[in-house]
Each structure stands twice: as structure tokens, then as C-alpha cells.
PDB file of N, CA and C in Angstrom:
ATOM      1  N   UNK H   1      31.665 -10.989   0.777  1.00  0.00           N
ATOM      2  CA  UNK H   1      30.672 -11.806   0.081  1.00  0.00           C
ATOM      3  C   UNK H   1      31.036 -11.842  -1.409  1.00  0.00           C
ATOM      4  N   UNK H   2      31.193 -12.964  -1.998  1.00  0.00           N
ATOM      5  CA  UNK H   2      31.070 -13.094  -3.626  1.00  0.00           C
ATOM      6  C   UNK H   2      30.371 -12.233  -4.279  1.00  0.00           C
ATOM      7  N   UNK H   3      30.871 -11.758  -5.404  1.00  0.00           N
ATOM      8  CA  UNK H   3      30.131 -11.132  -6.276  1.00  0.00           C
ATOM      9  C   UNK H   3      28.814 -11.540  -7.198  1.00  0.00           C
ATOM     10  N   UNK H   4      27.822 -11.144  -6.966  1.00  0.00           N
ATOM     11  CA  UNK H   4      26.560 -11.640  -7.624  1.00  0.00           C
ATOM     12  C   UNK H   4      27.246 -12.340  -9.155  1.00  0.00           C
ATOM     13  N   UNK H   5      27.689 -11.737  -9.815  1.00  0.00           N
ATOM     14  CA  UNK H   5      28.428 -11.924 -11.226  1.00  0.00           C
ATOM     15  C   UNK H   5      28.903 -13.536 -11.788  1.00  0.00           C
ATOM     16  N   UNK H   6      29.474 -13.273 -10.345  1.00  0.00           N
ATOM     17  CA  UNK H   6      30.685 -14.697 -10.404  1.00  0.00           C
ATOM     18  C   UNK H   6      29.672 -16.111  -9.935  1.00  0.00           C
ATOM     19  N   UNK H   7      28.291 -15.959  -9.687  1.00  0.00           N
ATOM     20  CA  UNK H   7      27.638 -16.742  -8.809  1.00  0.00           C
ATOM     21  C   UNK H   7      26.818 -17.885 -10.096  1.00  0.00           C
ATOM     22  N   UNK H   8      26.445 -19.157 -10.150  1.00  0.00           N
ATOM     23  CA  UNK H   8      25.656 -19.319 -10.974  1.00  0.00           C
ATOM     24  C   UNK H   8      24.231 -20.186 -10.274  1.00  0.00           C
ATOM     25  N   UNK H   9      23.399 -19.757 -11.228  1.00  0.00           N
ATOM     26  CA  UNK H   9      22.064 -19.857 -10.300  1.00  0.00           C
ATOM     27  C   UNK H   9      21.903 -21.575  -9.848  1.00  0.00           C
ATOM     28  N   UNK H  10      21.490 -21.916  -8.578  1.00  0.00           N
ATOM     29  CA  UNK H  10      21.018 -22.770  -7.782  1.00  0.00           C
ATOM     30  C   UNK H  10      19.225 -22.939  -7.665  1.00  0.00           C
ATOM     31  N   UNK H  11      18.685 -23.499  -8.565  1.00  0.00           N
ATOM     32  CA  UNK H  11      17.262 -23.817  -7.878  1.00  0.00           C
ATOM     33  C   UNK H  11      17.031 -24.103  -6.733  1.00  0.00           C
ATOM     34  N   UNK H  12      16.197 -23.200  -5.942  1.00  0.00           N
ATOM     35  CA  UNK H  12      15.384 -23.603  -4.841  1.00  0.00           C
ATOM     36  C   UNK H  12      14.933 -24.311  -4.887  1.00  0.00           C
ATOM     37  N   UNK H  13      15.008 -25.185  -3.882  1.00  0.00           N
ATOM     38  CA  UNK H  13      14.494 -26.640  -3.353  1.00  0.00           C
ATOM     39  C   UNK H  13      13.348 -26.678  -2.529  1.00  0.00           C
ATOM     40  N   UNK H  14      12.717 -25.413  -2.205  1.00  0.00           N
ATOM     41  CA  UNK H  14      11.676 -25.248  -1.132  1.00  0.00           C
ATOM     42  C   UNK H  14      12.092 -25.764   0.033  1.00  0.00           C
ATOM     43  N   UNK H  15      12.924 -25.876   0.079  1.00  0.00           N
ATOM     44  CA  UNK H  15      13.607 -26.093   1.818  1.00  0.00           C
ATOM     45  C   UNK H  15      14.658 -25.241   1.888  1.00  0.00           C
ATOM     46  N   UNK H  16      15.045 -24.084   0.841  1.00  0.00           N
ATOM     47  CA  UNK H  16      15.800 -22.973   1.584  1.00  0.00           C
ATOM     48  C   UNK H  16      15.611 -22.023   2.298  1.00  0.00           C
ATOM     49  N   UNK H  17      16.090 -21.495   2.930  1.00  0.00           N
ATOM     50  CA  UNK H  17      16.140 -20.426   4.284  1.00  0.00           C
ATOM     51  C   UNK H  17      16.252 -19.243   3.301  1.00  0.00           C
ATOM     52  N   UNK H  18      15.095 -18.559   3.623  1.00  0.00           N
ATOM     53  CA  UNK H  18      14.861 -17.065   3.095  1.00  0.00           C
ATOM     54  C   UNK H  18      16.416 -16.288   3.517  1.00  0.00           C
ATOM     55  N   UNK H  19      17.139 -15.371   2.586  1.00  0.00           N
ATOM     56  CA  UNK H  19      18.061 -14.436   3.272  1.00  0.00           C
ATOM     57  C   UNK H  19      17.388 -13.613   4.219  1.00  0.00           C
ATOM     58  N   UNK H  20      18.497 -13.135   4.750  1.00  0.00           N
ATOM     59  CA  UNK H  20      18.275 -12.672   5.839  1.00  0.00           C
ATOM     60  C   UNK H  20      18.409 -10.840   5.439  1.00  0.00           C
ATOM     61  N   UNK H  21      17.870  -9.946   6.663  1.00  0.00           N
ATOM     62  CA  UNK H  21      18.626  -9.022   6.199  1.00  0.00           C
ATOM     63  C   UNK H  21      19.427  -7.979   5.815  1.00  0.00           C
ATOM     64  N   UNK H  22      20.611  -9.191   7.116  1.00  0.00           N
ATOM     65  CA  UNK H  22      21.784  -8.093   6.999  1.00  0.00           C
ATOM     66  C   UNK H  22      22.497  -8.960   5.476  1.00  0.00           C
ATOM     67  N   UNK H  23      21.999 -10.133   4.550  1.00  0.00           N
ATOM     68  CA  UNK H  23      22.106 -10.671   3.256  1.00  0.00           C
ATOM     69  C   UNK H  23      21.970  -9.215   2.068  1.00  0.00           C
ATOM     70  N   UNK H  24      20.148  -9.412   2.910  1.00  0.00           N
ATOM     71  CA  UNK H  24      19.842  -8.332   1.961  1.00  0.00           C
ATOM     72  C   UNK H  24      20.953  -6.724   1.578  1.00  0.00           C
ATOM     73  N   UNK H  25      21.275  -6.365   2.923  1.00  0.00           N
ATOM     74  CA  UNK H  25      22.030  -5.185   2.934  1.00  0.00           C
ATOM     75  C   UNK H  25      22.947  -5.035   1.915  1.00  0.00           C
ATOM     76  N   UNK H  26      23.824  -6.451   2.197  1.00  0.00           N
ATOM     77  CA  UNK H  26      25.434  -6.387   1.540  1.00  0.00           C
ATOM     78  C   UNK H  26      24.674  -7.011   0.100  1.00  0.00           C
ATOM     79  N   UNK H  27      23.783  -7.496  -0.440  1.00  0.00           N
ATOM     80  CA  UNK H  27      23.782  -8.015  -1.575  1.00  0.00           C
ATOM     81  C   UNK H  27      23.180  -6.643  -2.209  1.00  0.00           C
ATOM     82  N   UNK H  28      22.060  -5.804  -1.960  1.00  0.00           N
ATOM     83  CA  UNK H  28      21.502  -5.016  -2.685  1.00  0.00           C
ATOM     84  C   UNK H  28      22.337  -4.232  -3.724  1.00  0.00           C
ATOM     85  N   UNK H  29      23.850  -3.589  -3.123  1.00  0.00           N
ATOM     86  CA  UNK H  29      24.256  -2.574  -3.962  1.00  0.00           C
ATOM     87  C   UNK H  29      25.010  -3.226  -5.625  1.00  0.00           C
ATOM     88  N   UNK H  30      24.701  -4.938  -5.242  1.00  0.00           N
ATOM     89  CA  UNK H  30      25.370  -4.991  -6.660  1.00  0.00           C
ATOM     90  C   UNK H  30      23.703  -5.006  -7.712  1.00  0.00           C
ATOM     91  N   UNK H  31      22.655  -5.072  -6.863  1.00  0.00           N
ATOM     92  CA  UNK H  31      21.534  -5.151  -7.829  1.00  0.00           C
ATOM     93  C   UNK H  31      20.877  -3.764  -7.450  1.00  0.00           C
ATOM     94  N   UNK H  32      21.368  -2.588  -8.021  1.00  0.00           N
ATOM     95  CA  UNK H  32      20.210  -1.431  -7.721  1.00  0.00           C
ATOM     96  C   UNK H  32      19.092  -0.832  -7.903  1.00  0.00           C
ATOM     97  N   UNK H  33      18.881  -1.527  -9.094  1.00  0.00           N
ATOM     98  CA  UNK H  33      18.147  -1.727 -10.191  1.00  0.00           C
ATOM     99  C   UNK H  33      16.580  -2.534 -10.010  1.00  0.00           C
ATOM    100  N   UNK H  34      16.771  -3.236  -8.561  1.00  0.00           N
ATOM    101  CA  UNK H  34      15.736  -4.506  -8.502  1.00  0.00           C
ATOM    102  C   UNK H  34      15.418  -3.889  -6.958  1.00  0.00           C
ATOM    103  N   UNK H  35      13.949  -3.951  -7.443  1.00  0.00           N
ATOM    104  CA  UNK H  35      13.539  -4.086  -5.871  1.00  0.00           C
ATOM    105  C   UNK H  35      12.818  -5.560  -5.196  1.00  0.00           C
ATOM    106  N   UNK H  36      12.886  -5.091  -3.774  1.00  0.00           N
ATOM    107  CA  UNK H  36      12.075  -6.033  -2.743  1.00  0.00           C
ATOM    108  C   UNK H  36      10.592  -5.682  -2.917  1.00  0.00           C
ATOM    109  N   UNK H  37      10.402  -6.602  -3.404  1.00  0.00           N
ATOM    110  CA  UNK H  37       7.989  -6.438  -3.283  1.00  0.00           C
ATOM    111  C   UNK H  37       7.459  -7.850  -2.292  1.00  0.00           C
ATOM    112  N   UNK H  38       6.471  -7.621  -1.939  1.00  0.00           N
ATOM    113  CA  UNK H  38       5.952  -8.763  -1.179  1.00  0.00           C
ATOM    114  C   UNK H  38       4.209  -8.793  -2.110  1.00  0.00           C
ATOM    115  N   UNK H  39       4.435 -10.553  -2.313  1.00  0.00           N
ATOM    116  CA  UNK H  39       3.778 -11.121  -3.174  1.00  0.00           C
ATOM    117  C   UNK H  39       3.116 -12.028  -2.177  1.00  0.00           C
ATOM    118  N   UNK H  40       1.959 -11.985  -2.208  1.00  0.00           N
ATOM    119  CA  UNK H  40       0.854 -13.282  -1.355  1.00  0.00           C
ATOM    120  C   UNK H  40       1.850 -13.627  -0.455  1.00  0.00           C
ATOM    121  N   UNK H  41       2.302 -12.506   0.192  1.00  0.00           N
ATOM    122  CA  UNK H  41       2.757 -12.914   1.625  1.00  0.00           C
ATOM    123  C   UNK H  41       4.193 -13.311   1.494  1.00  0.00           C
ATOM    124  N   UNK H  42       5.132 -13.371   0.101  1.00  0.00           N
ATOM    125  CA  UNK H  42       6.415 -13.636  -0.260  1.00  0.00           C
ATOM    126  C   UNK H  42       7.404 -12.597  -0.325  1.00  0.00           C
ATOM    127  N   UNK H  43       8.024 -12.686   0.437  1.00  0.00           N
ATOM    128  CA  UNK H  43       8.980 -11.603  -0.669  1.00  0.00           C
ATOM    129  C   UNK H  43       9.685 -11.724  -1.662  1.00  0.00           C
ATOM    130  N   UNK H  44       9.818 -11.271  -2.830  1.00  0.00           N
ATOM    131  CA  UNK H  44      10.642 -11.671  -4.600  1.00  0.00           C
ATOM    132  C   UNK H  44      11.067 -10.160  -4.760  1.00  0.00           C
ATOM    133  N   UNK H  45      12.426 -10.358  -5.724  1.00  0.00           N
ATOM    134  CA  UNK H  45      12.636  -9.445  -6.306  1.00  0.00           C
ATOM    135  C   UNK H  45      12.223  -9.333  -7.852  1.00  0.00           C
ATOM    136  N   UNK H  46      12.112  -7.954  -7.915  1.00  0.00           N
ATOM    137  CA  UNK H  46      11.077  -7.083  -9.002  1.00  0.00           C
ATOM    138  C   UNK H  46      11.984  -6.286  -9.950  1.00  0.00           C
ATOM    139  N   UNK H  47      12.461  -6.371 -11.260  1.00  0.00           N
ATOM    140  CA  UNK H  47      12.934  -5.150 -11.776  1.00  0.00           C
ATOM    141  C   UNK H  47      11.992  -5.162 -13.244  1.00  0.00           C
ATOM    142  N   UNK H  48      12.156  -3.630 -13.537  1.00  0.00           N
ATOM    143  CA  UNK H  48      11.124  -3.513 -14.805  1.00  0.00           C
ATOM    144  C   UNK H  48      12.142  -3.120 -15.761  1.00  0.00           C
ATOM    145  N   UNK H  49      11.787  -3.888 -17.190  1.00  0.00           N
ATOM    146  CA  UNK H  49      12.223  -3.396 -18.014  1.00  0.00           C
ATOM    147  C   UNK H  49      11.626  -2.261 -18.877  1.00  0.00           C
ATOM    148  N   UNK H  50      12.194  -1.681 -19.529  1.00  0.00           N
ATOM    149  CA  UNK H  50      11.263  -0.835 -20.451  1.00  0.00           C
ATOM    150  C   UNK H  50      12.142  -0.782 -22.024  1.00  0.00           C
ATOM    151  N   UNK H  51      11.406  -1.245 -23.119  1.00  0.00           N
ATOM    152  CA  UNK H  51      11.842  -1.017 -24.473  1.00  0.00           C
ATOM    153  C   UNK H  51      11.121  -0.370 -25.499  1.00  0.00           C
ATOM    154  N   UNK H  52      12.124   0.333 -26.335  1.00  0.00           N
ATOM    155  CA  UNK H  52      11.306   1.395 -27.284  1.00  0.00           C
ATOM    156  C   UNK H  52      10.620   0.895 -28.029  1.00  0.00           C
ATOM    157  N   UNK H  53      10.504  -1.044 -28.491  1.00  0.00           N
ATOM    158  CA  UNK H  53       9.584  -1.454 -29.567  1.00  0.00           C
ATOM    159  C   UNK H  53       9.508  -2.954 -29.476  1.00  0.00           C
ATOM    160  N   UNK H  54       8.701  -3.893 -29.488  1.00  0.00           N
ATOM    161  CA  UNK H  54       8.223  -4.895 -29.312  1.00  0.00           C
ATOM    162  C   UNK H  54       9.254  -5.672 -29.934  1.00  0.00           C
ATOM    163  N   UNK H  55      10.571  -5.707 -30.717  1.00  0.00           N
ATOM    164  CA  UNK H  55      11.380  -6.778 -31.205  1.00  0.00           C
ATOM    165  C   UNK H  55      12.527  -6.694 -30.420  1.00  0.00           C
ATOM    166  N   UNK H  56      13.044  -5.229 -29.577  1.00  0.00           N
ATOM    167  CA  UNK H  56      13.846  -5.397 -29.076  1.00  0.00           C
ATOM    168  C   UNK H  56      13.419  -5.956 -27.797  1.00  0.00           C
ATOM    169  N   UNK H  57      12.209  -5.832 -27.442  1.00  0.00           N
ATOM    170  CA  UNK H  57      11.459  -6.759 -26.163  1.00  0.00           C
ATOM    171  C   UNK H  57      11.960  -8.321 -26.118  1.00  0.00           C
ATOM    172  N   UNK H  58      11.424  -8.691 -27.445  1.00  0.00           N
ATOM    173  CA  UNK H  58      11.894  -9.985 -28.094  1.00  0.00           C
ATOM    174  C   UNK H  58      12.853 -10.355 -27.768  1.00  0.00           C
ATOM    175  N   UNK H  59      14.067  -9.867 -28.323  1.00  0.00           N
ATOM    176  CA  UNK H  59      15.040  -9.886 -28.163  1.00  0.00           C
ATOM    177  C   UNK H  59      15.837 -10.165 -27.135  1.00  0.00           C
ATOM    178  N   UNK H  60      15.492  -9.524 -25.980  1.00  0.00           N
ATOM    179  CA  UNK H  60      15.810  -9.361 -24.604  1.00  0.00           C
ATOM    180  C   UNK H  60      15.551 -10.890 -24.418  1.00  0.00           C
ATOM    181  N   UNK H  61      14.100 -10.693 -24.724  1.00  0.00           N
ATOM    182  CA  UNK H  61      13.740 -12.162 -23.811  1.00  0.00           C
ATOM    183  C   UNK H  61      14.279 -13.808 -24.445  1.00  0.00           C
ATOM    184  N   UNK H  62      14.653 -13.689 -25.309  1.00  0.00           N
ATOM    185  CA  UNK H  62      15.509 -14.775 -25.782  1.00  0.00           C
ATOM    186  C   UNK H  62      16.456 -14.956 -25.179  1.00  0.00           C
ATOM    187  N   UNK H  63      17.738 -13.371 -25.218  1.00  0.00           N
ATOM    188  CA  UNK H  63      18.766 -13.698 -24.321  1.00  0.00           C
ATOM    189  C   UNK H  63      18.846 -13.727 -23.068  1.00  0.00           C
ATOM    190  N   UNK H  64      17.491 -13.774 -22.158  1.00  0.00           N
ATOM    191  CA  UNK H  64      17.218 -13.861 -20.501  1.00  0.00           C
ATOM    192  C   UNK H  64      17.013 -15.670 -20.953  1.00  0.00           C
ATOM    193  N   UNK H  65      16.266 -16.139 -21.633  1.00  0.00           N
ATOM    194  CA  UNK H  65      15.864 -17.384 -21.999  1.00  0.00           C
ATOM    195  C   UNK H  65      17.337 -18.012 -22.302  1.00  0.00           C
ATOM    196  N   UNK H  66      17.731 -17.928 -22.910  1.00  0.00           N
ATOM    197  CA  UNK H  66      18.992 -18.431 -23.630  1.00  0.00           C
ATOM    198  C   UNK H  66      20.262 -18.624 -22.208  1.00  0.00           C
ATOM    199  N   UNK H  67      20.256 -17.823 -21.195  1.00  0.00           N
ATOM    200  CA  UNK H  67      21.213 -17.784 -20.114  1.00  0.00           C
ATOM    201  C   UNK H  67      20.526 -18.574 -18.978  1.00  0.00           C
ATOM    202  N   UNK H  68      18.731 -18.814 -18.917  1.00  0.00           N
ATOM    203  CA  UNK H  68      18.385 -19.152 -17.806  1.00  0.00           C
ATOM    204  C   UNK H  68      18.717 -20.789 -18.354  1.00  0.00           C
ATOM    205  N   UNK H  69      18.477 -20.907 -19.904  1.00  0.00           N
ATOM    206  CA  UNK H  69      18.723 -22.401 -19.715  1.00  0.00           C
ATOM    207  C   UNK H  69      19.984 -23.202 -19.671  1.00  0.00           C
ATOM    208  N   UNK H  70      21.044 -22.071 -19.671  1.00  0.00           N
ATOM    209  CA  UNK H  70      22.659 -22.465 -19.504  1.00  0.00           C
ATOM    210  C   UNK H  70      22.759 -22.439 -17.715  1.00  0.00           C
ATOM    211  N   UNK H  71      21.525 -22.294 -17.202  1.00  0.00           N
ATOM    212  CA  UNK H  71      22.048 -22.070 -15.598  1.00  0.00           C
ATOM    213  C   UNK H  71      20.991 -22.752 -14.809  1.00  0.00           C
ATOM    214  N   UNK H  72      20.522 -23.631 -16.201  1.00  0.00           N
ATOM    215  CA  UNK H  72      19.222 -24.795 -15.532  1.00  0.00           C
ATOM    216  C   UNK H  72      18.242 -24.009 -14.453  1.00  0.00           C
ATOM    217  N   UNK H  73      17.497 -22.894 -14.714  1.00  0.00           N
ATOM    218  CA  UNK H  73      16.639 -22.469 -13.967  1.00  0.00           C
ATOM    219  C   UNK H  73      15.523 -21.791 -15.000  1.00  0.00           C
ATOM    220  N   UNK H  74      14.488 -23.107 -14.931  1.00  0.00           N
ATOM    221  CA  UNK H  74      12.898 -22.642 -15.491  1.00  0.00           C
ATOM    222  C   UNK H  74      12.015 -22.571 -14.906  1.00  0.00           C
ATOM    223  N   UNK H  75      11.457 -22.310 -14.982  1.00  0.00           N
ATOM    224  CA  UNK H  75      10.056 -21.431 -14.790  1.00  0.00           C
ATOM    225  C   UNK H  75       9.003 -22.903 -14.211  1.00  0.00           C
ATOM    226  N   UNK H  76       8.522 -23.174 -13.223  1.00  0.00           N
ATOM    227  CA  UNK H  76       7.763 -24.354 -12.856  1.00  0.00           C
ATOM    228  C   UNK H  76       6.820 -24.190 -13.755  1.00  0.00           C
ATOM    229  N   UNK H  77       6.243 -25.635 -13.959  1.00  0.00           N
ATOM    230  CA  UNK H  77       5.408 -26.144 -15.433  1.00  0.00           C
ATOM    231  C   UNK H  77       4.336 -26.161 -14.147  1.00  0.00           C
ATOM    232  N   UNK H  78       3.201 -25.753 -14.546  1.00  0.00           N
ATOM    233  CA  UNK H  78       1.422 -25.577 -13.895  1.00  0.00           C
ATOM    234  C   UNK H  78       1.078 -26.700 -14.649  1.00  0.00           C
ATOM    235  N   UNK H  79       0.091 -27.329 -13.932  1.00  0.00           N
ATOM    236  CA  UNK H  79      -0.947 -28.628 -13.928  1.00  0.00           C
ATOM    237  C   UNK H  79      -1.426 -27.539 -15.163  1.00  0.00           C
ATOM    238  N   UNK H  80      -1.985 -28.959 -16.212  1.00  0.00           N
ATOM    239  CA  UNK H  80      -3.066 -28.164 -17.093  1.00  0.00           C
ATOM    240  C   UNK H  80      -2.574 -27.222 -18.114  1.00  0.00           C
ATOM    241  N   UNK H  81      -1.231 -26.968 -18.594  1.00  0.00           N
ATOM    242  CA  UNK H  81      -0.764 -26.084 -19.154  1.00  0.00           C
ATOM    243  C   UNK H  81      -1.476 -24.683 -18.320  1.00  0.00           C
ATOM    244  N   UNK H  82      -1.776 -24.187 -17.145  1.00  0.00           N
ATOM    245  CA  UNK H  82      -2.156 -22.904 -16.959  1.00  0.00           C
ATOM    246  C   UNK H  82      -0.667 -22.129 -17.104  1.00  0.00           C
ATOM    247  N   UNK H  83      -0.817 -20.850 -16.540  1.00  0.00           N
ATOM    248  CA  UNK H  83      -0.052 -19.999 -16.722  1.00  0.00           C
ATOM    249  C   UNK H  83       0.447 -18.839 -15.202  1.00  0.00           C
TER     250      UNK H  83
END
């Protein structure tokens, strides 16, 4: 299987096929870091960050921001500006 690394992100179309999981097996050890949670009946993966002070938080999240929009994957826009 390809290396998570080398992969660049694909938006779900809501017509993809959940992995499977002998997927899950062989993909987990390059993400060890992230777990499987089940959300209103979904399963997503979960990892937590933790930082010593609110700018390097910042920080982070610019350069998660800054790579998701080089790999065209945002965040669905809610009716109403909700959240």
C-alpha cells in the first residue's frame, strides 16, 4: 500500500465506500498517533494536539490551514454561517 505521505487529499464525495478493516490494519501504523472514535453513528479519526501556549496553537493552525488549502480540502460551509 502507498505511503500515507506520498498521498494527496481527495474530497469525499459522499458516495465513497467507508475503508474497510483489513484498510484500517495496514494503514494505522503510519498514523499512531490518531485514533478511531465513533461519532453519531460515524466513524472519524481523532488526534489531540497539546501546546504549551496559545500562539504556538496559532501557529499550528495556520500551517494545518495553509496545507489543507494546497490540497483543496475545507471544512463544509453550514446554512446560516452556523458552526
Amino acid at each position: 500500500m502507498e505511503a500515507l505521505l506520498q498521498k494527496t487529499c481527495v474530497p469525499c464525495s459522499g458516495n465513497s465506500l467507508p475503508v474497510t478493516e483489513t484498510e484500517i490494519a495496514e494503514l494505522q501504523p503510519q498514523i499512531p498517533n490518531w485514533k478511531m472514535i465513533e461519532e453519531n453513528g460515524e466513524s472519524h479519526l481523532q488526534r489531540v494536539y497539546n501546546f504549551p501556549d496559545f500562539q504556538t496553537a496559532l501557529a499550528f493552525t495556520q500551517l494545518v490551514g495553509e496545507e489543507a488549502d494546497k490540497q483543496g480540502h475545507h471544512p463544509t460551509k453550514r446554512p446560516n454561517g452556523g458552526r
